[in-house]
Coordinates of C-alpha atoms in Angstrom, one line a residue:
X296 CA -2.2 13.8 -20.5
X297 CA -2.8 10.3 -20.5
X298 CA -3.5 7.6 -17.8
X299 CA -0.4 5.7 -16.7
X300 CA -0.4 1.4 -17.2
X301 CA 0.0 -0.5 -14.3
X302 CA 3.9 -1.4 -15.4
X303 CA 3.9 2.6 -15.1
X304 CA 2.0 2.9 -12.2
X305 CA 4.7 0.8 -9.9
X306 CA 7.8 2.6 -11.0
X307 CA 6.1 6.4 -10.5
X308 CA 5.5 4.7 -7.4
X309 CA 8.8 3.2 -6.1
X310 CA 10.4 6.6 -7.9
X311 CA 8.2 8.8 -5.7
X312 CA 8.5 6.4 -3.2
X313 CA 4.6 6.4 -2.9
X314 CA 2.6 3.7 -1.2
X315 CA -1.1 3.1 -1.5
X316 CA -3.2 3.2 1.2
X317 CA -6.6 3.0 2.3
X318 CA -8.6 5.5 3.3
X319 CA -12.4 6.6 4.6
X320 CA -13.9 10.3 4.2
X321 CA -16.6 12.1 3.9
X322 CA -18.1 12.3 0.6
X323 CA -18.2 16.1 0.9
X324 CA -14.6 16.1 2.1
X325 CA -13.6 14.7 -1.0
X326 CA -15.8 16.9 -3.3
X327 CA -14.2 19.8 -0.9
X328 CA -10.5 18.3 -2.7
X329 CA -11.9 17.8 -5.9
X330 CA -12.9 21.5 -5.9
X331 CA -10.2 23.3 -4.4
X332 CA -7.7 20.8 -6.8
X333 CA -9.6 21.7 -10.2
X334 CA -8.8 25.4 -8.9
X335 CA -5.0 24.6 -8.6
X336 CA -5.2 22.7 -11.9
X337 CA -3.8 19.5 -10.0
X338 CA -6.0 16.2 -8.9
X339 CA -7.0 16.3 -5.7
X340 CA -5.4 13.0 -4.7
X341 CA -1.7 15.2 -5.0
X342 CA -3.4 18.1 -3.2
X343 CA -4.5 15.6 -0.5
X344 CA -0.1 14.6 -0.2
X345 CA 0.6 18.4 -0.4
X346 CA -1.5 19.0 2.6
X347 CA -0.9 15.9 4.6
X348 CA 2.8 16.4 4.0
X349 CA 2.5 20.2 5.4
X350 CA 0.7 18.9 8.2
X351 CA 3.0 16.6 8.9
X352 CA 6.0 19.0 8.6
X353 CA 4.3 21.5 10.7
X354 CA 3.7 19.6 13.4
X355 CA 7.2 17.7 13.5
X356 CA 8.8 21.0 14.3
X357 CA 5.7 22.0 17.0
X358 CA 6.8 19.2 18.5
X359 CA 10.4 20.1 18.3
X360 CA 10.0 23.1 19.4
X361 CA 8.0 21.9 22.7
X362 CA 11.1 19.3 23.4
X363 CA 13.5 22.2 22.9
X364 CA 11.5 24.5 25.3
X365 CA 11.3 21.8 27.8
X366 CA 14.8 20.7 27.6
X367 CA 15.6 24.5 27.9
X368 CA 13.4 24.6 31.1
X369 CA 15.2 22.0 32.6
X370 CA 18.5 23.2 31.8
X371 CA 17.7 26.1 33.6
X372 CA 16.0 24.6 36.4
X373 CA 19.1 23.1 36.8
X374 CA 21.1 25.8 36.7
X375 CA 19.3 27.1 39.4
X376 CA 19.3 24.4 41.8
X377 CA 23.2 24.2 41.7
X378 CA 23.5 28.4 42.1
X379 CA 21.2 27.6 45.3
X380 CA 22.6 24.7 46.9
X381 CA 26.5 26.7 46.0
X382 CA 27.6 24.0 44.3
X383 CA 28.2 25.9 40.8
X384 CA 32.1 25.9 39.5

């Protein structure tokens, strides 16, 4: 394996439609990545993607489901106010 060029660098990047960022953490956080990265035989800056991206995933469709149960509530909620008031057809 060898260290991409910078001409190499930008396409990986516009092909994986990556973009750099900047970033703060703990020191022990990143040797945490390093660690658990070496064990996957990956770096830990694409184990850092794998488990933002899961994170991200996860909670999209938490979210989701909370609107879908909410809308559900109301639907029902609604339901039930027109059985009361006799005005269902």
């Amino acid at each position: 394996m060898a260290v991409a060029d910078a001409a190499d660098d930008g396409a990986i990047d516009a092909a994986l439609e990556l973009q750099p960022i900047s970033i703060r953490l703990q020191k022990s956080l990143i040797e945490d990545f390093k660690m658990i990265a070496e064990l996957h035989n990956i770096g830990y800056q694409p184990l850092m993607r794998q488990v933002l991206a899961r994170f991200a995933d996860s909670e999209k469709k938490r979210i989701l489901r909370q609107m879908l149960h909410e809308v559900q509530q109301r639907r029902r909620a609604e339901g039930a106010d027109e059985f009361r008031s006799g005005t269902n057809d």
